[in-house]
mmCIF file of C-alpha atoms in Angstrom:
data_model
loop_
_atom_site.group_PDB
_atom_site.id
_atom_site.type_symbol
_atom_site.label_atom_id
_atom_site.label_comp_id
_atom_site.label_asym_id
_atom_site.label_seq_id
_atom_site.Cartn_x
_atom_site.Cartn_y
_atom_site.Cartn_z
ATOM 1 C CA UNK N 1 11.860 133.955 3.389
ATOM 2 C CA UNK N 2 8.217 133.662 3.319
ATOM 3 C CA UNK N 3 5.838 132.078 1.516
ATOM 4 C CA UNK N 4 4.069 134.461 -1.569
ATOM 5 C CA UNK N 5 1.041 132.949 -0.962
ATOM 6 C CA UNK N 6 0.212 131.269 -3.952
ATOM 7 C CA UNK N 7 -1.039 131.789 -7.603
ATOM 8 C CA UNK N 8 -2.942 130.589 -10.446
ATOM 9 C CA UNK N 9 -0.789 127.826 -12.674
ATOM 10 C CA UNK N 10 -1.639 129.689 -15.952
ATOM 11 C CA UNK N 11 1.514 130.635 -17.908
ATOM 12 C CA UNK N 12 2.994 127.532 -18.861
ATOM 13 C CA UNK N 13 5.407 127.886 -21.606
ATOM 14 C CA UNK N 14 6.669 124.650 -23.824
ATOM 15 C CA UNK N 15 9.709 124.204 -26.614
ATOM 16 C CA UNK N 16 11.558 121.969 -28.038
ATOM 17 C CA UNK N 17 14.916 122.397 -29.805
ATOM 18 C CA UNK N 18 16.369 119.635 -32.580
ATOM 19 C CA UNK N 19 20.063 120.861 -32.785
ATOM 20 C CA UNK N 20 22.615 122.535 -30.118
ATOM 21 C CA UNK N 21 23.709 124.753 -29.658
ATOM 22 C CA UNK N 22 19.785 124.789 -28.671
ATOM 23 C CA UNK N 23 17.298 127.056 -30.776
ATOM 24 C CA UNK N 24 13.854 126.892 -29.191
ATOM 25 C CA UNK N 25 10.824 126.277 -30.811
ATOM 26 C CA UNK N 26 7.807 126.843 -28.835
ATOM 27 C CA UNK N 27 4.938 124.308 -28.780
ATOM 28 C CA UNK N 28 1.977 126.272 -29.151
ATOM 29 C CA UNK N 29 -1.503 126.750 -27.525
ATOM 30 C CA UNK N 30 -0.932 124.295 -24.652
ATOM 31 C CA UNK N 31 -3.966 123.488 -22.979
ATOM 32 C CA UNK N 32 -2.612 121.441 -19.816
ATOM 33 C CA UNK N 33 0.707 120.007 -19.166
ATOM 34 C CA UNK N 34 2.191 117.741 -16.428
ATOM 35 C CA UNK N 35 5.888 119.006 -15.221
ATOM 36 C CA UNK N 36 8.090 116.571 -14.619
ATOM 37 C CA UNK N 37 8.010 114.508 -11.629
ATOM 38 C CA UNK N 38 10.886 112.574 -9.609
ATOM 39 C CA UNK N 39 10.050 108.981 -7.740
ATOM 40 C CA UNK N 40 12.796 107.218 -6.019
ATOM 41 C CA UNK N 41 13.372 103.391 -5.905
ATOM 42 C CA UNK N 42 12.821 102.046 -2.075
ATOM 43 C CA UNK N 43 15.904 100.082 -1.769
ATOM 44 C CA UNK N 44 14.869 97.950 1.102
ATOM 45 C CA UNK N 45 17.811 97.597 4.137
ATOM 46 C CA UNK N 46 16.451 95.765 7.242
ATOM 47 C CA UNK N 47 18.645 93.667 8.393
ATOM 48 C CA UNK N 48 17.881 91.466 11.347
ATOM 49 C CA UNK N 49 19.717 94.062 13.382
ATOM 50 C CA UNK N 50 17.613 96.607 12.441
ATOM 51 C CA UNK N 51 15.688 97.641 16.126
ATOM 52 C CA UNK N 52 12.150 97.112 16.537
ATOM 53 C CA UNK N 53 9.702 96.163 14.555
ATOM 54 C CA UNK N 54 10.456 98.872 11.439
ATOM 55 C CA UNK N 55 11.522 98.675 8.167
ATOM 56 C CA UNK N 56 14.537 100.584 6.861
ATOM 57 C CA UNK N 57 14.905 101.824 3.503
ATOM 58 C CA UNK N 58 17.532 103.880 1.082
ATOM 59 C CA UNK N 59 16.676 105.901 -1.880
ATOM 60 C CA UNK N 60 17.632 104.341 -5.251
ATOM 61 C CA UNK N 61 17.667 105.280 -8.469
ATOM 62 C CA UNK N 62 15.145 108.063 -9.375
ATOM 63 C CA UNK N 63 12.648 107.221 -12.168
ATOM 64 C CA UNK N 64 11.809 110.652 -14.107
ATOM 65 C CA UNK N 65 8.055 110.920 -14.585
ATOM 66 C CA UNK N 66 6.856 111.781 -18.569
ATOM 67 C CA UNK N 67 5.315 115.308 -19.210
ATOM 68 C CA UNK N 68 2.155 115.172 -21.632
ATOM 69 C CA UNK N 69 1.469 118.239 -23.039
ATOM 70 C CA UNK N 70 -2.370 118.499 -24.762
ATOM 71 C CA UNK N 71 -2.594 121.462 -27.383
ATOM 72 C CA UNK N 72 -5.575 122.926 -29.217
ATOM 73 C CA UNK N 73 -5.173 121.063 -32.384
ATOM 74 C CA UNK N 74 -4.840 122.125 -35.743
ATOM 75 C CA UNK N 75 -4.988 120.115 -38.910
ATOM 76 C CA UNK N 76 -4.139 122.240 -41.816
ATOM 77 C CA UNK N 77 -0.997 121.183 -43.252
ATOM 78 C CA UNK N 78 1.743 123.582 -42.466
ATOM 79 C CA UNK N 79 0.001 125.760 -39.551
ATOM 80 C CA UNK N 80 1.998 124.400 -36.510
ATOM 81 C CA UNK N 81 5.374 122.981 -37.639
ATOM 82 C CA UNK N 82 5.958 122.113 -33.960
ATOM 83 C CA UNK N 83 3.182 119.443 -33.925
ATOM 84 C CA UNK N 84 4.299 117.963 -37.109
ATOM 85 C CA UNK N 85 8.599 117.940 -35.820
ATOM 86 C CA UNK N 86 7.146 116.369 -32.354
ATOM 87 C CA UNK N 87 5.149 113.466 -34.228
ATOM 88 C CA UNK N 88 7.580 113.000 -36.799
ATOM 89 C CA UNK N 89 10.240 112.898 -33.745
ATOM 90 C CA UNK N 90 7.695 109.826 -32.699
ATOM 91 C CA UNK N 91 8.046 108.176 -35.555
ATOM 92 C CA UNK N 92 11.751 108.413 -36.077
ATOM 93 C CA UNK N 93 12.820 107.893 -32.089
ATOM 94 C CA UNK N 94 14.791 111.081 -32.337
ATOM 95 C CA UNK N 95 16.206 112.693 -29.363
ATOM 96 C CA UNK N 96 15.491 116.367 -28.645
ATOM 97 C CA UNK N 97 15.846 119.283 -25.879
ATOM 98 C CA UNK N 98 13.273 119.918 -24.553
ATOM 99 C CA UNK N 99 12.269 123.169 -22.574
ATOM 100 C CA UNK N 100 9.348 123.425 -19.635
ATOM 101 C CA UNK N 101 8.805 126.750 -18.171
ATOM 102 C CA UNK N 102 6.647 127.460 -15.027
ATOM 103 C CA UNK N 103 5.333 130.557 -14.231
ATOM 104 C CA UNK N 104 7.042 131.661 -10.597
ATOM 105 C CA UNK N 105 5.676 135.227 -10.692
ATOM 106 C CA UNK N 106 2.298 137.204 -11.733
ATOM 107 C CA UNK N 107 3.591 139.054 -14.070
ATOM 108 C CA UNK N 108 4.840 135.768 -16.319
ATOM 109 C CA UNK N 109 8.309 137.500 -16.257
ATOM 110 C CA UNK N 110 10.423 134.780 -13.829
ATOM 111 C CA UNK N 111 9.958 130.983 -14.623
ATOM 112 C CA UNK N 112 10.852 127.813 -12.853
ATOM 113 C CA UNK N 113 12.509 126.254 -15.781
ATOM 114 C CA UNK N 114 13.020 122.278 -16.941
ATOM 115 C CA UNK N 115 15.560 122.006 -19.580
ATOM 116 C CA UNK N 116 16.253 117.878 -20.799
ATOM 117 C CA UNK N 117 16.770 115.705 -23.348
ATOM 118 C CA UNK N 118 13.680 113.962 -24.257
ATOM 119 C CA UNK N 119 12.256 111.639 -27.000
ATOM 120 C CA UNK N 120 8.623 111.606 -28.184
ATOM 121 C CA UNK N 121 7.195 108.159 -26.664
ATOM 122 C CA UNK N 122 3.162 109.550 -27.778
ATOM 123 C CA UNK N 123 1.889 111.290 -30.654
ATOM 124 C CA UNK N 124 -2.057 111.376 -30.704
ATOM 125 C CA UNK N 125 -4.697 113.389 -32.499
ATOM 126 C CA UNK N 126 -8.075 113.767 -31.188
ATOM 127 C CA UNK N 127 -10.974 114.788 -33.175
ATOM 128 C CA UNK N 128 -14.165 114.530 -31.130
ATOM 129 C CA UNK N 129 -18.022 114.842 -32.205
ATOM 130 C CA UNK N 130 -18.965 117.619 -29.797
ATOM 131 C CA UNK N 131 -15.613 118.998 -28.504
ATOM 132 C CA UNK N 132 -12.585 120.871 -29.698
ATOM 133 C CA UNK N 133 -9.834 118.977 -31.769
ATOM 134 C CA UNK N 134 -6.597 118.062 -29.696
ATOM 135 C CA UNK N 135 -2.891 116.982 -29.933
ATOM 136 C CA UNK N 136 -1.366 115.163 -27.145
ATOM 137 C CA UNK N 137 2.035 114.496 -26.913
ATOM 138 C CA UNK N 138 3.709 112.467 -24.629
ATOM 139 C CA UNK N 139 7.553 113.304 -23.832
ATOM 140 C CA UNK N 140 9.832 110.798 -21.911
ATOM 141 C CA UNK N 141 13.227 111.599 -20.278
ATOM 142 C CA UNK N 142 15.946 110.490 -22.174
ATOM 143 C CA UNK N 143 19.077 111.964 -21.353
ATOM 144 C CA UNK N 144 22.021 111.994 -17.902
ATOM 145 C CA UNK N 145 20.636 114.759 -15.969
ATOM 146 C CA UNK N 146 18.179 117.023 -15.931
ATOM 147 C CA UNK N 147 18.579 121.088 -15.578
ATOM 148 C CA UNK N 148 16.304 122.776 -13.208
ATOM 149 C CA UNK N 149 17.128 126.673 -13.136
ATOM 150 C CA UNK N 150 15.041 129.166 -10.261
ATOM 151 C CA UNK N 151 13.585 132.543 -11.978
ATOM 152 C CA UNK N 152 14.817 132.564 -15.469
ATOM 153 C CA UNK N 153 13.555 134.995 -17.849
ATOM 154 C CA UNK N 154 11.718 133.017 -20.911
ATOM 155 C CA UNK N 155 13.533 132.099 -23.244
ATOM 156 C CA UNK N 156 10.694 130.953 -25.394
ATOM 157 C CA UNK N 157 8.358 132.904 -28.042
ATOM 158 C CA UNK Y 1 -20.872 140.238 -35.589
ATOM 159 C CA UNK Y 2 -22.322 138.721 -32.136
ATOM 160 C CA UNK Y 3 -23.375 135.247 -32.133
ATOM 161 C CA UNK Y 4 -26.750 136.613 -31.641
ATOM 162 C CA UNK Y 5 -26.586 138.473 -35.150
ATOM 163 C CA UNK Y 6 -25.341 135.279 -36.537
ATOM 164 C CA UNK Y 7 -28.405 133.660 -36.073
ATOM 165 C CA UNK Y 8 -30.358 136.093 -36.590
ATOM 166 C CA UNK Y 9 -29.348 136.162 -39.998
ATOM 167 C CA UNK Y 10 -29.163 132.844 -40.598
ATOM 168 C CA UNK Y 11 -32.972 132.370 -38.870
ATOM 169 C CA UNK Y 12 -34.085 135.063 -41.285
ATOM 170 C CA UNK Y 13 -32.647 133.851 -44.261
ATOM 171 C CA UNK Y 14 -34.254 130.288 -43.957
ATOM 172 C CA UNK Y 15 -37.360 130.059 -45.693
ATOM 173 C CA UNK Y 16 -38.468 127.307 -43.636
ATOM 174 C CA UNK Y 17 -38.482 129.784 -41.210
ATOM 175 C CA UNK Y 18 -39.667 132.585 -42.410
ATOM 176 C CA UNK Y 19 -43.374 130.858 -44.374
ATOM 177 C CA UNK Y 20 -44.034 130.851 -40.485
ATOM 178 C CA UNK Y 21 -42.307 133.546 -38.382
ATOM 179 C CA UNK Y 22 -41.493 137.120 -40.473
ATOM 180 C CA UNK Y 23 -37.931 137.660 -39.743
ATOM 181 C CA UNK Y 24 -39.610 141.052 -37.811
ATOM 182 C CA UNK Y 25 -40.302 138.941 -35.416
ATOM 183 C CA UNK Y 26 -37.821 137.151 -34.916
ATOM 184 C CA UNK Y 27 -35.815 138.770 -31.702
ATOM 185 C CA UNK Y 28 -33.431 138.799 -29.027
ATOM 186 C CA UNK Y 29 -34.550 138.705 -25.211
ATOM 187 C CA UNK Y 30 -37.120 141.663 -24.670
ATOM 188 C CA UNK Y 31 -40.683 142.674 -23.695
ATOM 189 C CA UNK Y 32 -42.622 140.728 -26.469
ATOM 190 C CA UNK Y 33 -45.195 139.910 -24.902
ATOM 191 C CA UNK Y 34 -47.366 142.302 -27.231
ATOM 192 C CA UNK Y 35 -45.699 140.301 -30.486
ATOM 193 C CA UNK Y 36 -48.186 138.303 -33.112
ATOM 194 C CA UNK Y 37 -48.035 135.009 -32.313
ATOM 195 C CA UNK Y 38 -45.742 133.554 -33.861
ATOM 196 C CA UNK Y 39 -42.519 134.571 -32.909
ATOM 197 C CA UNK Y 40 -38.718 133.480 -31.567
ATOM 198 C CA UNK Y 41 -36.724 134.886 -29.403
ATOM 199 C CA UNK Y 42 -33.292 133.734 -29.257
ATOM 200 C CA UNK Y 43 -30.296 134.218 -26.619
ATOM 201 C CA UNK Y 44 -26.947 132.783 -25.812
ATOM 202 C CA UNK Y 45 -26.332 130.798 -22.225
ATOM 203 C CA UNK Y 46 -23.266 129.921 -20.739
ATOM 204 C CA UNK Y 47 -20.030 131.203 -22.856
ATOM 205 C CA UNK Y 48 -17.471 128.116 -22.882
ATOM 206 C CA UNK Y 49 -14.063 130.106 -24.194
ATOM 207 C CA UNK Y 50 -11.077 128.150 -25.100
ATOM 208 C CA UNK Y 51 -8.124 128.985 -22.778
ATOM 209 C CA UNK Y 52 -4.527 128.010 -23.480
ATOM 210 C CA UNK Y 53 -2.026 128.676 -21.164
ATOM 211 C CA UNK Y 54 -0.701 131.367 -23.358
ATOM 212 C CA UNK Y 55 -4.195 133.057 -23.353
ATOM 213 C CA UNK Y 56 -7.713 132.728 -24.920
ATOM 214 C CA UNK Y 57 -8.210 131.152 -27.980
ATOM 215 C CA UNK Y 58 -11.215 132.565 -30.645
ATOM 216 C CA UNK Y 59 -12.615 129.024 -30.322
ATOM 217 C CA UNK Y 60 -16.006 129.535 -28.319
ATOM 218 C CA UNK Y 61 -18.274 127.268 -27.342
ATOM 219 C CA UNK Y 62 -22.245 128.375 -26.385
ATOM 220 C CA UNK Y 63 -25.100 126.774 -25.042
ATOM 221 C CA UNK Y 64 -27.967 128.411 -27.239
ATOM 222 C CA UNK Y 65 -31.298 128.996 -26.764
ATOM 223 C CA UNK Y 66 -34.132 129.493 -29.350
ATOM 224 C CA UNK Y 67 -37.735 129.962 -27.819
ATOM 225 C CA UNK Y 68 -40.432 129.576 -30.047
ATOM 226 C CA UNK Y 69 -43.891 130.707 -28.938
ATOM 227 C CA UNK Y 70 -47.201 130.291 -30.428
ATOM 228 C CA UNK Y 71 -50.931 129.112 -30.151
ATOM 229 C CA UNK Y 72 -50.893 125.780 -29.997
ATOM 230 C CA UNK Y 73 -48.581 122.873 -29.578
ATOM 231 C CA UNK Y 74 -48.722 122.485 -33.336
ATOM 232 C CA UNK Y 75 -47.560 125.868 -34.271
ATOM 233 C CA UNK Y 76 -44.941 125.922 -31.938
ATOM 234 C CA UNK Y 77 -43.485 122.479 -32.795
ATOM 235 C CA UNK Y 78 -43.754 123.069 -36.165
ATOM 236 C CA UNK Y 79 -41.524 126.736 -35.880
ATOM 237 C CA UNK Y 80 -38.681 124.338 -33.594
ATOM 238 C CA UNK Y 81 -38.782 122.072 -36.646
ATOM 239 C CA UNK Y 82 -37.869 124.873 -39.033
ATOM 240 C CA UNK Y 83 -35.407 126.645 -36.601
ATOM 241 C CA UNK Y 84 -33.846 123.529 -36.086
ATOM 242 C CA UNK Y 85 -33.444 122.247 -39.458
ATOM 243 C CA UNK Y 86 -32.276 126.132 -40.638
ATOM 244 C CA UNK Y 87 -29.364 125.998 -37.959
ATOM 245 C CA UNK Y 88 -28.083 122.366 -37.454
ATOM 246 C CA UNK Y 89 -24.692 121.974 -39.108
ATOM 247 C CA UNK Y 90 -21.963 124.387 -40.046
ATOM 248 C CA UNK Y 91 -22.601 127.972 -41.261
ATOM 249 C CA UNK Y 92 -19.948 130.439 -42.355
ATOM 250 C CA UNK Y 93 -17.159 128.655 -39.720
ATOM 251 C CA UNK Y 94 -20.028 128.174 -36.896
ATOM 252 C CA UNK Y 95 -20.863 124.639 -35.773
ATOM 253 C CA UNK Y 96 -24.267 124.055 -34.510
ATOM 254 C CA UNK Y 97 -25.424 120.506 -33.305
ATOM 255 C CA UNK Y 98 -28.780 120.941 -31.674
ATOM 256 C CA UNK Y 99 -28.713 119.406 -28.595
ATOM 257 C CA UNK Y 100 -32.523 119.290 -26.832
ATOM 258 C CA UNK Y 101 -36.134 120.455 -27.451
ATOM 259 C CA UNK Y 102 -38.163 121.205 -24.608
ATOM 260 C CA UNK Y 103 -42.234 122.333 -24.386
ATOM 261 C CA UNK Y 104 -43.569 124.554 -22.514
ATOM 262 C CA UNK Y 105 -46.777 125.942 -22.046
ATOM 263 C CA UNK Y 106 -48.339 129.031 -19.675
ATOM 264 C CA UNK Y 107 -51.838 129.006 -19.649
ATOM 265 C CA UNK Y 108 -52.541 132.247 -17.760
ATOM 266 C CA UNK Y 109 -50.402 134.178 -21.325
ATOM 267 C CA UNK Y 110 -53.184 136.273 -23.224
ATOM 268 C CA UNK Y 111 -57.160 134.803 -23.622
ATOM 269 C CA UNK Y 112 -56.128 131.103 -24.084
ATOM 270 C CA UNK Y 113 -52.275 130.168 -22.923
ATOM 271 C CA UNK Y 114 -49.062 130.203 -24.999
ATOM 272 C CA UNK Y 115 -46.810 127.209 -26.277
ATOM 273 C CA UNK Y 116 -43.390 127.455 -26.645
ATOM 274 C CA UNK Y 117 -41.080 125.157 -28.444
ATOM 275 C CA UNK Y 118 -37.587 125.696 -26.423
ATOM 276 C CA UNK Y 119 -34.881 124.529 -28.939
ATOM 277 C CA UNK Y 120 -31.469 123.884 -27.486
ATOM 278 C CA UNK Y 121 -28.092 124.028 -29.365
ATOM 279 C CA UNK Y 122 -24.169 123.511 -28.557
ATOM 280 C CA UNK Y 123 -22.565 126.179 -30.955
ATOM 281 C CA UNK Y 124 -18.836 126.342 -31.517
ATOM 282 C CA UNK Y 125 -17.356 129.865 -33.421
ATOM 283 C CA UNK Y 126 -14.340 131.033 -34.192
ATOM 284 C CA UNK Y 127 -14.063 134.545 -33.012
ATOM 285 C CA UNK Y 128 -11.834 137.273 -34.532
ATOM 286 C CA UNK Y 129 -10.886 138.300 -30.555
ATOM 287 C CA UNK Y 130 -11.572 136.892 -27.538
ATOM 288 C CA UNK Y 131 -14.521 137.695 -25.385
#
């Protein structure tokens, strides 16, 4: 199989579900996003039989990195129930699904997709003198495993 | 309505403005060169759109110019005093926060030079579609 060559990381799509069977509501107008990342523990095995002069290690437990997602804010009361749920979710330490979908095609029609349990470790606003008004919201893993599915359809809108 | 016609109207509606430049005379980019002294001539620079990753948002951001040209270094000052004071602020969902004033002055323009009072502005609208 070869490689497609590459494309643009616009597409990103973001939800978040409070009950399951899950019902997703999308986070909206998401400005940048980190995807989840995956970091190892070096479990360190030398042993003074260990040849030469290396060191010898073993993978331990894996440490899931958090996703922050920064949205174009908006204030007005009502507008974006999603911000409100997600920072109320802060407050309250509530666990939710949580739904990451990477673009894997062009077209925006086949996704990479990250599907956890996550609860709300950030909630900030941002209301600068000279720029644009922002959300950020800071998600940390929270659940057994982790669901990573290859060129899903979206299932978010 | 262009941000251009925005501040157009909002230059021509200012009577700080308009005691010293006729709205007539107030313009975009063109060949003025024939134009009473004073007058303005006012363009956008460097569109900054808002872009989600679900597409562009109406949120725009300019860098916007406002050229004011007359006489002397009085007149001129005096006309990026007035344009500055009739724009700064919000206006009809636009943000303006003027940014830098720079002078210029070309001595070879017409029998004895022209000034020109360069007023600079970040401006922030709202538009009804993207660009």
């Amino acid at each position: 199989m070869s490689h497609a060559g590459g494309q643009i990381g616009k597409g990103i799509r973001a939800a978040y579900s409070a009950e399951s069977p899950v019902s997703w509501v999308k986070i909206p107008a998401v400005l940048d996003a980190t995807v989840p990342s995956f970091q190892a523990d070096d479990i360190d095995i030398t042993t003074h039989d260990t040849s030469g002069k290396l060191k010898k290690s073993i993978a331990g437990l894996v440490a899931v990195g958090d996703v922050t997602l920064t949205c174009l804010g908006d204030f007005k009361q009502g507008d974006v129930a999603a911000y409100s749920a997600l920072t109320n979710a802060n407050r309250l330490g509530t666990i939710l699904w949580f739904r990451l979908e990477i673009p894997a095609d062009t077209t925006l029609t086949l996704f990479k997709v990250y599907e956890y349990l996550v609860t709300v470790k950030t909630a900030s606003d941002r209301s600068p003198i000279a720029g644009r008004q922002e959300v950020e919201f800071v998600l940390k893993f929270s659940g057994d495993d982790i669901g990573i599915y290859y060129d899903q359809s979206s299932a978010i809108s | 309505m262009t941000i251009e016609e925005k501040v157009y109207a909002l230059l021509a509606a200012a009577a700080g403005v308009t005691a010293l430049v006729p709205a007539a005379r107030i313009r975009p980019p063109g060949n003025w060169q024939n134009l009473a002294l004073p007058y303005v001539v006012h363009f956008p620079l460097a569109p900054d759109p808002t872009e989600t990753h679900e597409g562009r948002q109406p949120l725009t951001g300019w860098t916007y110019q406002v050229s004011c040209f007359a006489d002397l270094y009085s007149h001129a000052r005096a006309v990026g005093i007035a344009v500055r004071d009739a724009l700064e602020g919000y206006h009809d969902g636009v943000h303006f926060r003027w940014t830098d004033h720079i002078h210029l002055f070309e001595p070879d323009v017409g029998t004895a030079g022209i000034h020109q009072a360069v007023e600079q502005f970040d401006v922030f609208e709202s538009l009804s579609s993207p660009l």
